[in-house]
Amino acid sequence: MLSQIAFFGAVETGLIYGLVAFGIYISFRVLDFPDLTVDGSFPLGAAVAAVLIIAGWNPWLATGMAIVAGMAAGAVTALLNVKLGILNLLASILTMIALYSVNLRVMGGPNVPLLMQDTVVTWWDSLLPPEYYFLAPVLLFVVVTAIVLVLLWRFMKSEIGLSMRATGANPRMARAQGIATGAMVVLGVALSNGLVGLAGALVAQSQGAADVTMGVGVIVIGLASLIGGEAVISPASVLRALLACVVGAIIYRLAIAFALNADVLGLGAQDLNLITAILVTLAIVLPGFRTRVQARMTRNKA
């Protein structure tokens, strides 16, 4: 069984990775744009926020600059695709590779510690008694995730959001309706990576350090959260799809925590990638299996 601290720690991490799932939802589901830039924009957001906080910036302003940096990275990927005609997947790989060097430049080394620095979590720590310190980040990230969810939901219902959704659904038809599909792709991929940069900045401030390798596997975690959430909550509308991102991310982190803390399974931290692969496989396979079982039961009743 999980301890109270481990449980809320998993929920805290799940809420942050819900922001990553939001970004991947925009690129993969809305725009149909396979984007691996997130593995680089995640540590980029962490690096920018950490360096600016150490330089004396307000943590919220530093976090805002992390969002801008993530959006810039996404815009580069989209422009490589739209303006230079490079395949979207290859364009994202090129940007991701380049960001590794950029992140090292930004941080001036492989990592930047944030010990004894004021972060966005610091103020929230003062709201609760010392014995409940582990709940402060959870409350903060609930608020942040809820705000982002509502803003994204409203954006997707706006004229620009509808144009972006039309671009992903049928680019040819969208162009025929006078929609600048190239601009929609640039905006969507930039917005996607801005959300991932925000998640990276929050992770760095929550964990007390930014590291150049912290983005490894983020795309897999985001996809696992997205697919797992859609298996639990049918994405029949934009709001349900966004809720599925958050629910899937929390379920994913709880499943990881349970697997690593279950002594009977004998799993350790070195098995994290194995657990992730199994969870993603189950999330992909189970919905189709459930549909086939329901169809068979319907035929038997008939």
PDB file of C-alpha atoms in Angstrom:
ATOM      1  CA  MET A   1       0.000   0.000   0.000  1.00  0.00           C
ATOM      2  CA  LEU A   2       1.054   3.570  -0.664  1.00  0.00           C
ATOM      3  CA  SER A   3       1.844   5.907   2.199  1.00  0.00           C
ATOM      4  CA  GLN A   4      -0.086   9.152   2.419  1.00  0.00           C
ATOM      5  CA  ILE A   5       2.920  11.148   1.239  1.00  0.00           C
ATOM      6  CA  ALA A   6       3.563   8.781  -1.690  1.00  0.00           C
ATOM      7  CA  PHE A   7      -0.101   8.928  -2.732  1.00  0.00           C
ATOM      8  CA  PHE A   8      -0.316  12.709  -2.772  1.00  0.00           C
ATOM      9  CA  GLY A   9       3.124  12.876  -4.387  1.00  0.00           C
ATOM     10  CA  ALA A  10       1.797  10.750  -7.255  1.00  0.00           C
ATOM     11  CA  VAL A  11      -1.284  12.979  -7.557  1.00  0.00           C
ATOM     12  CA  GLU A  12       0.943  16.073  -7.564  1.00  0.00           C
ATOM     13  CA  THR A  13       3.098  14.695 -10.371  1.00  0.00           C
ATOM     14  CA  GLY A  14       0.006  13.520 -12.245  1.00  0.00           C
ATOM     15  CA  LEU A  15      -1.478  17.017 -12.182  1.00  0.00           C
ATOM     16  CA  ILE A  16       1.716  18.483 -13.651  1.00  0.00           C
ATOM     17  CA  TYR A  17       1.882  15.838 -16.381  1.00  0.00           C
ATOM     18  CA  GLY A  18      -1.761  16.585 -17.096  1.00  0.00           C
ATOM     19  CA  LEU A  19      -0.413  19.836 -18.580  1.00  0.00           C
ATOM     20  CA  VAL A  20       1.900  17.767 -20.789  1.00  0.00           C
ATOM     21  CA  ALA A  21      -1.099  15.678 -21.847  1.00  0.00           C
ATOM     22  CA  PHE A  22      -2.947  18.914 -22.748  1.00  0.00           C
ATOM     23  CA  GLY A  23      -0.079  19.830 -25.045  1.00  0.00           C
ATOM     24  CA  ILE A  24       0.038  16.410 -26.656  1.00  0.00           C
ATOM     25  CA  TYR A  25      -3.746  16.485 -27.086  1.00  0.00           C
ATOM     26  CA  ILE A  26      -3.405  19.692 -29.125  1.00  0.00           C
ATOM     27  CA  SER A  27      -0.627  18.371 -31.359  1.00  0.00           C
ATOM     28  CA  PHE A  28      -1.692  14.739 -31.770  1.00  0.00           C
ATOM     29  CA  ARG A  29      -5.477  14.896 -31.522  1.00  0.00           C
ATOM     30  CA  VAL A  30      -6.418  18.395 -32.671  1.00  0.00           C
ATOM     31  CA  LEU A  31      -3.753  19.000 -35.342  1.00  0.00           C
ATOM     32  CA  ASP A  32      -2.777  15.397 -36.157  1.00  0.00           C
ATOM     33  CA  PHE A  33       0.836  16.559 -35.852  1.00  0.00           C
ATOM     34  CA  PRO A  34       3.228  13.962 -34.357  1.00  0.00           C
ATOM     35  CA  ASP A  35       5.516  16.152 -32.257  1.00  0.00           C
ATOM     36  CA  LEU A  36       8.585  14.935 -30.391  1.00  0.00           C
ATOM     37  CA  THR A  37       9.708  18.474 -29.544  1.00  0.00           C
ATOM     38  CA  VAL A  38       8.220  17.999 -26.068  1.00  0.00           C
ATOM     39  CA  ASP A  39      11.234  15.937 -24.974  1.00  0.00           C
ATOM     40  CA  GLY A  40      13.281  19.114 -25.443  1.00  0.00           C
ATOM     41  CA  SER A  41      10.764  21.838 -24.552  1.00  0.00           C
ATOM     42  CA  PHE A  42      10.059  20.216 -21.170  1.00  0.00           C
ATOM     43  CA  PRO A  43      13.627  20.657 -19.836  1.00  0.00           C
ATOM     44  CA  LEU A  44      13.795  24.002 -21.684  1.00  0.00           C
ATOM     45  CA  GLY A  45      10.926  25.314 -19.553  1.00  0.00           C
ATOM     46  CA  ALA A  46      12.614  23.958 -16.443  1.00  0.00           C
ATOM     47  CA  ALA A  47      15.967  25.495 -17.401  1.00  0.00           C
ATOM     48  CA  VAL A  48      14.564  28.952 -18.178  1.00  0.00           C
ATOM     49  CA  ALA A  49      12.522  29.083 -14.968  1.00  0.00           C
ATOM     50  CA  ALA A  50      15.409  27.859 -12.790  1.00  0.00           C
ATOM     51  CA  VAL A  51      17.977  30.262 -14.236  1.00  0.00           C
ATOM     52  CA  LEU A  52      15.657  33.266 -13.946  1.00  0.00           C
ATOM     53  CA  ILE A  53      14.646  32.410 -10.366  1.00  0.00           C
ATOM     54  CA  ILE A  54      18.311  32.218  -9.360  1.00  0.00           C
ATOM     55  CA  ALA A  55      18.836  35.564 -11.120  1.00  0.00           C
ATOM     56  CA  GLY A  56      16.258  37.094  -8.770  1.00  0.00           C
ATOM     57  CA  TRP A  57      13.135  37.059 -10.935  1.00  0.00           C
ATOM     58  CA  ASN A  58       9.696  36.599  -9.460  1.00  0.00           C
ATOM     59  CA  PRO A  59       8.914  32.856  -9.726  1.00  0.00           C
ATOM     60  CA  TRP A  60       5.628  33.505 -11.563  1.00  0.00           C
ATOM     61  CA  LEU A  61       7.342  35.750 -14.112  1.00  0.00           C
ATOM     62  CA  ALA A  62      10.058  33.117 -14.530  1.00  0.00           C
ATOM     63  CA  THR A  63       7.370  30.507 -15.113  1.00  0.00           C
ATOM     64  CA  GLY A  64       5.745  32.782 -17.680  1.00  0.00           C
ATOM     65  CA  MET A  65       9.043  33.073 -19.534  1.00  0.00           C
ATOM     66  CA  ALA A  66       9.291  29.271 -19.502  1.00  0.00           C
ATOM     67  CA  ILE A  67       5.963  29.174 -21.349  1.00  0.00           C
ATOM     68  CA  VAL A  68       7.295  31.671 -23.910  1.00  0.00           C
ATOM     69  CA  ALA A  69      10.459  29.607 -24.392  1.00  0.00           C
ATOM     70  CA  GLY A  70       8.403  26.442 -24.916  1.00  0.00           C
ATOM     71  CA  MET A  71       6.200  28.226 -27.450  1.00  0.00           C
ATOM     72  CA  ALA A  72       9.293  29.417 -29.326  1.00  0.00           C
ATOM     73  CA  ALA A  73      10.587  25.840 -29.531  1.00  0.00           C
ATOM     74  CA  GLY A  74       7.239  24.615 -30.856  1.00  0.00           C
ATOM     75  CA  ALA A  75       7.097  27.451 -33.385  1.00  0.00           C
ATOM     76  CA  VAL A  76      10.519  26.427 -34.743  1.00  0.00           C
ATOM     77  CA  THR A  77       9.277  22.873 -35.307  1.00  0.00           C
ATOM     78  CA  ALA A  78       6.111  24.070 -37.023  1.00  0.00           C
ATOM     79  CA  LEU A  79       7.994  26.533 -39.248  1.00  0.00           C
ATOM     80  CA  LEU A  80      10.410  23.806 -40.332  1.00  0.00           C
ATOM     81  CA  ASN A  81       7.380  21.827 -41.431  1.00  0.00           C
ATOM     82  CA  VAL A  82       5.230  24.617 -42.890  1.00  0.00           C
ATOM     83  CA  LYS A  83       7.869  26.857 -44.497  1.00  0.00           C
ATOM     84  CA  LEU A  84      10.647  24.402 -45.378  1.00  0.00           C
ATOM     85  CA  GLY A  85       8.458  21.378 -46.139  1.00  0.00           C
ATOM     86  CA  ILE A  86      10.268  19.067 -43.706  1.00  0.00           C
ATOM     87  CA  LEU A  87       8.166  16.104 -42.555  1.00  0.00           C
ATOM     88  CA  ASN A  88       6.494  16.993 -39.253  1.00  0.00           C
ATOM     89  CA  LEU A  89       7.996  14.078 -37.321  1.00  0.00           C
ATOM     90  CA  LEU A  90      11.494  14.765 -38.655  1.00  0.00           C
ATOM     91  CA  ALA A  91      11.135  18.500 -37.959  1.00  0.00           C
ATOM     92  CA  SER A  92      10.270  17.778 -34.336  1.00  0.00           C
ATOM     93  CA  ILE A  93      13.230  15.405 -33.982  1.00  0.00           C
ATOM     94  CA  LEU A  94      15.595  18.045 -35.356  1.00  0.00           C
ATOM     95  CA  THR A  95      14.297  20.643 -32.901  1.00  0.00           C
ATOM     96  CA  MET A  96      14.450  18.175 -30.002  1.00  0.00           C
ATOM     97  CA  ILE A  97      18.103  17.376 -30.781  1.00  0.00           C
ATOM     98  CA  ALA A  98      18.980  21.059 -31.059  1.00  0.00           C
ATOM     99  CA  LEU A  99      17.257  21.846 -27.756  1.00  0.00           C
ATOM    100  CA  TYR A 100      19.630  19.546 -25.864  1.00  0.00           C
ATOM    101  CA  SER A 101      22.483  21.940 -26.657  1.00  0.00           C
ATOM    102  CA  VAL A 102      20.262  24.972 -26.093  1.00  0.00           C
ATOM    103  CA  ASN A 103      19.307  23.705 -22.637  1.00  0.00           C
ATOM    104  CA  LEU A 104      22.950  23.177 -21.707  1.00  0.00           C
ATOM    105  CA  ARG A 105      23.674  26.731 -22.842  1.00  0.00           C
ATOM    106  CA  VAL A 106      20.770  28.164 -20.858  1.00  0.00           C
ATOM    107  CA  MET A 107      21.740  26.372 -17.644  1.00  0.00           C
ATOM    108  CA  GLY A 108      25.491  26.686 -18.113  1.00  0.00           C
ATOM    109  CA  GLY A 109      25.816  23.041 -17.144  1.00  0.00           C
ATOM    110  CA  PRO A 110      23.842  19.806 -16.850  1.00  0.00           C
ATOM    111  CA  ASN A 111      21.676  20.956 -13.915  1.00  0.00           C
ATOM    112  CA  VAL A 112      20.652  23.955 -11.830  1.00  0.00           C
ATOM    113  CA  PRO A 113      19.658  23.438  -8.150  1.00  0.00           C
ATOM    114  CA  LEU A 114      16.887  25.563  -6.650  1.00  0.00           C
ATOM    115  CA  LEU A 115      17.574  24.820  -3.000  1.00  0.00           C
ATOM    116  CA  MET A 116      16.778  27.718  -0.657  1.00  0.00           C
ATOM    117  CA  GLN A 117      15.173  29.667  -3.512  1.00  0.00           C
ATOM    118  CA  ASP A 118      11.667  31.089  -3.473  1.00  0.00           C
ATOM    119  CA  THR A 119       9.471  29.245  -5.987  1.00  0.00           C
ATOM    120  CA  VAL A 120       5.784  29.201  -6.878  1.00  0.00           C
ATOM    121  CA  VAL A 121       5.335  26.502  -4.230  1.00  0.00           C
ATOM    122  CA  THR A 122       6.855  28.539  -1.391  1.00  0.00           C
ATOM    123  CA  TRP A 123       3.841  30.770  -0.699  1.00  0.00           C
ATOM    124  CA  TRP A 124       1.484  27.809  -0.678  1.00  0.00           C
ATOM    125  CA  ASP A 125       3.594  26.106   1.989  1.00  0.00           C
ATOM    126  CA  SER A 126       2.604  28.841   4.424  1.00  0.00           C
ATOM    127  CA  LEU A 127      -1.120  28.125   3.970  1.00  0.00           C
ATOM    128  CA  LEU A 128      -1.015  24.744   5.678  1.00  0.00           C
ATOM    129  CA  PRO A 129       0.278  23.454   9.034  1.00  0.00           C
ATOM    130  CA  PRO A 130       3.824  22.039   8.867  1.00  0.00           C
ATOM    131  CA  GLU A 131       2.603  18.444   9.243  1.00  0.00           C
ATOM    132  CA  TYR A 132       0.617  18.797   5.990  1.00  0.00           C
ATOM    133  CA  TYR A 133       3.428  20.307   3.949  1.00  0.00           C
ATOM    134  CA  PHE A 134       3.013  17.633   1.250  1.00  0.00           C
ATOM    135  CA  LEU A 135      -0.465  18.942   0.387  1.00  0.00           C
ATOM    136  CA  ALA A 136       0.676  22.455  -0.571  1.00  0.00           C
ATOM    137  CA  PRO A 137       1.999  21.537  -4.053  1.00  0.00           C
ATOM    138  CA  VAL A 138      -1.121  19.453  -4.716  1.00  0.00           C
ATOM    139  CA  LEU A 139      -3.386  22.424  -3.990  1.00  0.00           C
ATOM    140  CA  LEU A 140      -1.263  24.693  -6.175  1.00  0.00           C
ATOM    141  CA  PHE A 141      -1.252  22.332  -9.132  1.00  0.00           C
ATOM    142  CA  VAL A 142      -4.987  21.662  -8.814  1.00  0.00           C
ATOM    143  CA  VAL A 143      -5.561  25.394  -9.196  1.00  0.00           C
ATOM    144  CA  VAL A 144      -3.083  25.776 -12.077  1.00  0.00           C
ATOM    145  CA  THR A 145      -4.391  22.737 -13.959  1.00  0.00           C
ATOM    146  CA  ALA A 146      -8.012  23.812 -13.498  1.00  0.00           C
ATOM    147  CA  ILE A 147      -7.260  27.308 -14.824  1.00  0.00           C
ATOM    148  CA  VAL A 148      -5.402  25.939 -17.854  1.00  0.00           C
ATOM    149  CA  LEU A 149      -8.204  23.436 -18.538  1.00  0.00           C
ATOM    150  CA  VAL A 150     -10.897  26.133 -18.522  1.00  0.00           C
ATOM    151  CA  LEU A 151      -8.820  28.486 -20.700  1.00  0.00           C
ATOM    152  CA  LEU A 152      -8.099  25.714 -23.209  1.00  0.00           C
ATOM    153  CA  TRP A 153     -11.754  24.692 -23.294  1.00  0.00           C
ATOM    154  CA  ARG A 154     -12.845  28.261 -23.991  1.00  0.00           C
ATOM    155  CA  PHE A 155     -10.084  28.674 -26.586  1.00  0.00           C
ATOM    156  CA  MET A 156     -11.121  25.536 -28.473  1.00  0.00           C
ATOM    157  CA  LYS A 157     -14.666  26.903 -28.696  1.00  0.00           C
ATOM    158  CA  SER A 158     -13.477  30.260 -30.063  1.00  0.00           C
ATOM    159  CA  GLU A 159     -13.190  31.104 -33.760  1.00  0.00           C
ATOM    160  CA  ILE A 160      -9.436  30.520 -33.767  1.00  0.00           C
ATOM    161  CA  GLY A 161      -9.851  27.258 -31.871  1.00  0.00           C
ATOM    162  CA  LEU A 162     -12.479  26.032 -34.302  1.00  0.00           C
ATOM    163  CA  SER A 163     -10.199  26.984 -37.206  1.00  0.00           C
ATOM    164  CA  MET A 164      -7.392  24.990 -35.605  1.00  0.00           C
ATOM    165  CA  ARG A 165      -9.649  21.969 -35.154  1.00  0.00           C
ATOM    166  CA  ALA A 166     -10.788  22.249 -38.774  1.00  0.00           C
ATOM    167  CA  THR A 167      -7.154  22.379 -39.891  1.00  0.00           C
ATOM    168  CA  GLY A 168      -6.400  19.131 -38.109  1.00  0.00           C
ATOM    169  CA  ALA A 169      -9.594  17.402 -39.260  1.00  0.00           C
ATOM    170  CA  ASN A 170      -9.414  18.324 -42.960  1.00  0.00           C
ATOM    171  CA  PRO A 171      -6.689  20.756 -44.091  1.00  0.00           C
ATOM    172  CA  ARG A 172      -7.924  20.900 -47.676  1.00  0.00           C
ATOM    173  CA  MET A 173     -11.448  21.792 -46.656  1.00  0.00           C
ATOM    174  CA  ALA A 174     -10.100  24.320 -44.129  1.00  0.00           C
ATOM    175  CA  ARG A 175      -8.057  26.069 -46.834  1.00  0.00           C
ATOM    176  CA  ALA A 176     -11.109  26.140 -49.080  1.00  0.00           C
ATOM    177  CA  GLN A 177     -12.951  27.987 -46.289  1.00  0.00           C
ATOM    178  CA  GLY A 178     -10.224  30.634 -46.180  1.00  0.00           C
ATOM    179  CA  ILE A 179      -8.412  29.356 -43.075  1.00  0.00           C
ATOM    180  CA  ALA A 180      -4.656  29.972 -42.999  1.00  0.00           C
ATOM    181  CA  THR A 181      -3.786  26.371 -42.161  1.00  0.00           C
ATOM    182  CA  GLY A 182      -0.057  27.042 -41.939  1.00  0.00           C
ATOM    183  CA  ALA A 183      -0.606  29.726 -39.306  1.00  0.00           C
ATOM    184  CA  MET A 184      -2.932  27.386 -37.393  1.00  0.00           C
ATOM    185  CA  VAL A 185      -0.259  24.679 -37.338  1.00  0.00           C
ATOM    186  CA  VAL A 186       2.372  27.130 -36.064  1.00  0.00           C
ATOM    187  CA  LEU A 187       0.011  28.466 -33.389  1.00  0.00           C
ATOM    188  CA  GLY A 188      -1.133  25.005 -32.297  1.00  0.00           C
ATOM    189  CA  VAL A 189       2.340  23.447 -32.027  1.00  0.00           C
ATOM    190  CA  ALA A 190       3.623  26.569 -30.242  1.00  0.00           C
ATOM    191  CA  LEU A 191       0.725  26.431 -27.776  1.00  0.00           C
ATOM    192  CA  SER A 192       1.315  22.711 -27.244  1.00  0.00           C
ATOM    193  CA  ASN A 193       4.975  23.195 -26.363  1.00  0.00           C
ATOM    194  CA  GLY A 194       4.188  26.259 -24.259  1.00  0.00           C
ATOM    195  CA  LEU A 195       2.069  24.031 -22.023  1.00  0.00           C
ATOM    196  CA  VAL A 196       4.883  21.487 -21.886  1.00  0.00           C
ATOM    197  CA  GLY A 197       7.330  24.272 -20.978  1.00  0.00           C
ATOM    198  CA  LEU A 198       4.972  25.298 -18.170  1.00  0.00           C
ATOM    199  CA  ALA A 199       4.943  21.712 -16.897  1.00  0.00           C
ATOM    200  CA  GLY A 200       8.749  21.583 -16.992  1.00  0.00           C
ATOM    201  CA  ALA A 201       9.002  24.826 -15.015  1.00  0.00           C
ATOM    202  CA  LEU A 202       6.596  23.516 -12.366  1.00  0.00           C
ATOM    203  CA  VAL A 203       8.435  20.197 -12.081  1.00  0.00           C
ATOM    204  CA  ALA A 204      11.760  21.999 -11.574  1.00  0.00           C
ATOM    205  CA  GLN A 205      10.284  24.179  -8.826  1.00  0.00           C
ATOM    206  CA  SER A 206       8.498  21.249  -7.207  1.00  0.00           C
ATOM    207  CA  GLN A 207      11.559  18.979  -7.200  1.00  0.00           C
ATOM    208  CA  GLY A 208      14.079  21.728  -6.448  1.00  0.00           C
ATOM    209  CA  ALA A 209      16.251  21.386  -9.550  1.00  0.00           C
ATOM    210  CA  ALA A 210      16.322  21.561 -13.333  1.00  0.00           C
ATOM    211  CA  ASP A 211      18.252  18.896 -15.233  1.00  0.00           C
ATOM    212  CA  VAL A 212      19.078  18.571 -18.913  1.00  0.00           C
ATOM    213  CA  THR A 213      17.933  14.918 -18.960  1.00  0.00           C
ATOM    214  CA  MET A 214      14.558  15.451 -17.277  1.00  0.00           C
ATOM    215  CA  GLY A 215      12.776  15.499 -20.635  1.00  0.00           C
ATOM    216  CA  VAL A 216      13.715  11.945 -21.597  1.00  0.00           C
ATOM    217  CA  GLY A 217      10.539   9.941 -22.121  1.00  0.00           C
ATOM    218  CA  VAL A 218       8.140  12.859 -21.557  1.00  0.00           C
ATOM    219  CA  ILE A 219       6.428  12.158 -24.888  1.00  0.00           C
ATOM    220  CA  VAL A 220       5.731   8.581 -23.764  1.00  0.00           C
ATOM    221  CA  ILE A 221       4.347   9.726 -20.406  1.00  0.00           C
ATOM    222  CA  GLY A 222       2.133  12.277 -22.134  1.00  0.00           C
ATOM    223  CA  LEU A 223       0.830   9.734 -24.624  1.00  0.00           C
ATOM    224  CA  ALA A 224       0.226   7.215 -21.849  1.00  0.00           C
ATOM    225  CA  SER A 225      -1.774   9.832 -19.948  1.00  0.00           C
ATOM    226  CA  LEU A 226      -3.745  10.834 -23.040  1.00  0.00           C
ATOM    227  CA  ILE A 227      -4.559   7.315 -24.219  1.00  0.00           C
ATOM    228  CA  GLY A 228      -5.220   6.020 -20.712  1.00  0.00           C
ATOM    229  CA  GLY A 229      -7.529   8.915 -19.946  1.00  0.00           C
ATOM    230  CA  GLU A 230      -9.471   8.372 -23.166  1.00  0.00           C
ATOM    231  CA  ALA A 231      -9.928   4.738 -22.178  1.00  0.00           C
ATOM    232  CA  VAL A 232     -11.611   5.895 -18.960  1.00  0.00           C
ATOM    233  CA  ILE A 233     -13.466   8.985 -20.201  1.00  0.00           C
ATOM    234  CA  SER A 234     -14.770   8.903 -23.762  1.00  0.00           C
ATOM    235  CA  PRO A 235     -13.536  12.115 -25.486  1.00  0.00           C
ATOM    236  CA  ALA A 236     -16.935  12.896 -27.001  1.00  0.00           C
ATOM    237  CA  SER A 237     -16.374  16.638 -26.511  1.00  0.00           C
ATOM    238  CA  VAL A 238     -13.425  18.962 -25.986  1.00  0.00           C
ATOM    239  CA  LEU A 239     -14.190  19.323 -22.284  1.00  0.00           C
ATOM    240  CA  ARG A 240     -14.334  15.542 -21.797  1.00  0.00           C
ATOM    241  CA  ALA A 241     -11.095  15.141 -23.759  1.00  0.00           C
ATOM    242  CA  LEU A 242      -9.321  17.685 -21.541  1.00  0.00           C
ATOM    243  CA  LEU A 243     -10.679  16.036 -18.400  1.00  0.00           C
ATOM    244  CA  ALA A 244      -9.459  12.698 -19.761  1.00  0.00           C
ATOM    245  CA  CYS A 245      -5.932  14.143 -20.026  1.00  0.00           C
ATOM    246  CA  VAL A 246      -5.859  15.035 -16.332  1.00  0.00           C
ATOM    247  CA  VAL A 247      -7.533  11.824 -15.157  1.00  0.00           C
ATOM    248  CA  GLY A 248      -5.220   9.725 -17.337  1.00  0.00           C
ATOM    249  CA  ALA A 249      -2.106  11.470 -16.017  1.00  0.00           C
ATOM    250  CA  ILE A 250      -3.140  10.960 -12.386  1.00  0.00           C
ATOM    251  CA  ILE A 251      -4.063   7.303 -12.986  1.00  0.00           C
ATOM    252  CA  TYR A 252      -0.741   6.755 -14.752  1.00  0.00           C
ATOM    253  CA  ARG A 253       1.305   8.200 -11.896  1.00  0.00           C
ATOM    254  CA  LEU A 254      -0.709   6.276  -9.295  1.00  0.00           C
ATOM    255  CA  ALA A 255      -0.212   3.051 -11.254  1.00  0.00           C
ATOM    256  CA  ILE A 256       3.534   3.714 -11.397  1.00  0.00           C
ATOM    257  CA  ALA A 257       3.625   4.450  -7.660  1.00  0.00           C
ATOM    258  CA  PHE A 258       1.649   1.306  -6.781  1.00  0.00           C
ATOM    259  CA  ALA A 259       3.834  -0.867  -9.016  1.00  0.00           C
ATOM    260  CA  LEU A 260       7.066   0.483  -7.521  1.00  0.00           C
ATOM    261  CA  ASN A 261       5.790   0.204  -3.929  1.00  0.00           C
ATOM    262  CA  ALA A 262       4.235  -3.256  -4.236  1.00  0.00           C
ATOM    263  CA  ASP A 263       6.795  -5.565  -2.653  1.00  0.00           C
ATOM    264  CA  VAL A 264       5.133  -8.643  -4.117  1.00  0.00           C
ATOM    265  CA  LEU A 265       5.990  -7.467  -7.652  1.00  0.00           C
ATOM    266  CA  GLY A 266       9.642  -6.940  -6.829  1.00  0.00           C
ATOM    267  CA  LEU A 267       9.920  -3.894  -9.111  1.00  0.00           C
ATOM    268  CA  GLY A 268      12.366  -1.033  -8.646  1.00  0.00           C
ATOM    269  CA  ALA A 269      13.135   2.343 -10.153  1.00  0.00           C
ATOM    270  CA  GLN A 270      15.108   0.645 -12.919  1.00  0.00           C
ATOM    271  CA  ASP A 271      11.855  -0.965 -14.117  1.00  0.00           C
ATOM    272  CA  LEU A 272      10.091   2.367 -14.720  1.00  0.00           C
ATOM    273  CA  ASN A 273      10.357   2.187 -18.520  1.00  0.00           C
ATOM    274  CA  LEU A 274       9.075  -1.395 -18.501  1.00  0.00           C
ATOM    275  CA  ILE A 275       6.061  -0.393 -16.420  1.00  0.00           C
ATOM    276  CA  THR A 276       5.397   2.555 -18.723  1.00  0.00           C
ATOM    277  CA  ALA A 277       5.495   0.326 -21.818  1.00  0.00           C
ATOM    278  CA  ILE A 278       3.064  -2.145 -20.245  1.00  0.00           C
ATOM    279  CA  LEU A 279       0.649   0.598 -19.171  1.00  0.00           C
ATOM    280  CA  VAL A 280       0.664   2.228 -22.612  1.00  0.00           C
ATOM    281  CA  THR A 281       0.084  -1.155 -24.276  1.00  0.00           C
ATOM    282  CA  LEU A 282      -2.864  -1.863 -21.975  1.00  0.00           C
ATOM    283  CA  ALA A 283      -4.325   1.594 -22.566  1.00  0.00           C
ATOM    284  CA  ILE A 284      -4.193   1.038 -26.328  1.00  0.00           C
ATOM    285  CA  VAL A 285      -5.457  -2.544 -26.352  1.00  0.00           C
ATOM    286  CA  LEU A 286      -8.165  -2.562 -23.662  1.00  0.00           C
ATOM    287  CA  PRO A 287     -10.660  -0.152 -25.313  1.00  0.00           C
ATOM    288  CA  GLY A 288     -10.688  -2.215 -28.520  1.00  0.00           C
ATOM    289  CA  PHE A 289     -10.973  -5.435 -26.524  1.00  0.00           C
ATOM    290  CA  ARG A 290     -13.884  -4.001 -24.549  1.00  0.00           C
ATOM    291  CA  THR A 291     -15.630  -2.976 -27.776  1.00  0.00           C
ATOM    292  CA  ARG A 292     -15.244  -6.463 -29.255  1.00  0.00           C
ATOM    293  CA  VAL A 293     -16.614  -8.072 -26.079  1.00  0.00           C
ATOM    294  CA  GLN A 294     -19.624  -5.741 -26.058  1.00  0.00           C
ATOM    295  CA  ALA A 295     -20.283  -6.427 -29.742  1.00  0.00           C
ATOM    296  CA  ARG A 296     -20.116 -10.192 -29.138  1.00  0.00           C
ATOM    297  CA  MET A 297     -22.484  -9.951 -26.193  1.00  0.00           C
ATOM    298  CA  THR A 298     -24.908  -7.914 -28.317  1.00  0.00           C
ATOM    299  CA  ARG A 299     -24.837 -10.554 -31.066  1.00  0.00           C
ATOM    300  CA  ASN A 300     -25.406 -13.348 -28.562  1.00  0.00           C
ATOM    301  CA  LYS A 301     -28.445 -11.547 -27.127  1.00  0.00           C
ATOM    302  CA  ALA A 302     -29.825 -11.103 -30.625  1.00  0.00           C
TER     303      ALA A 302
END
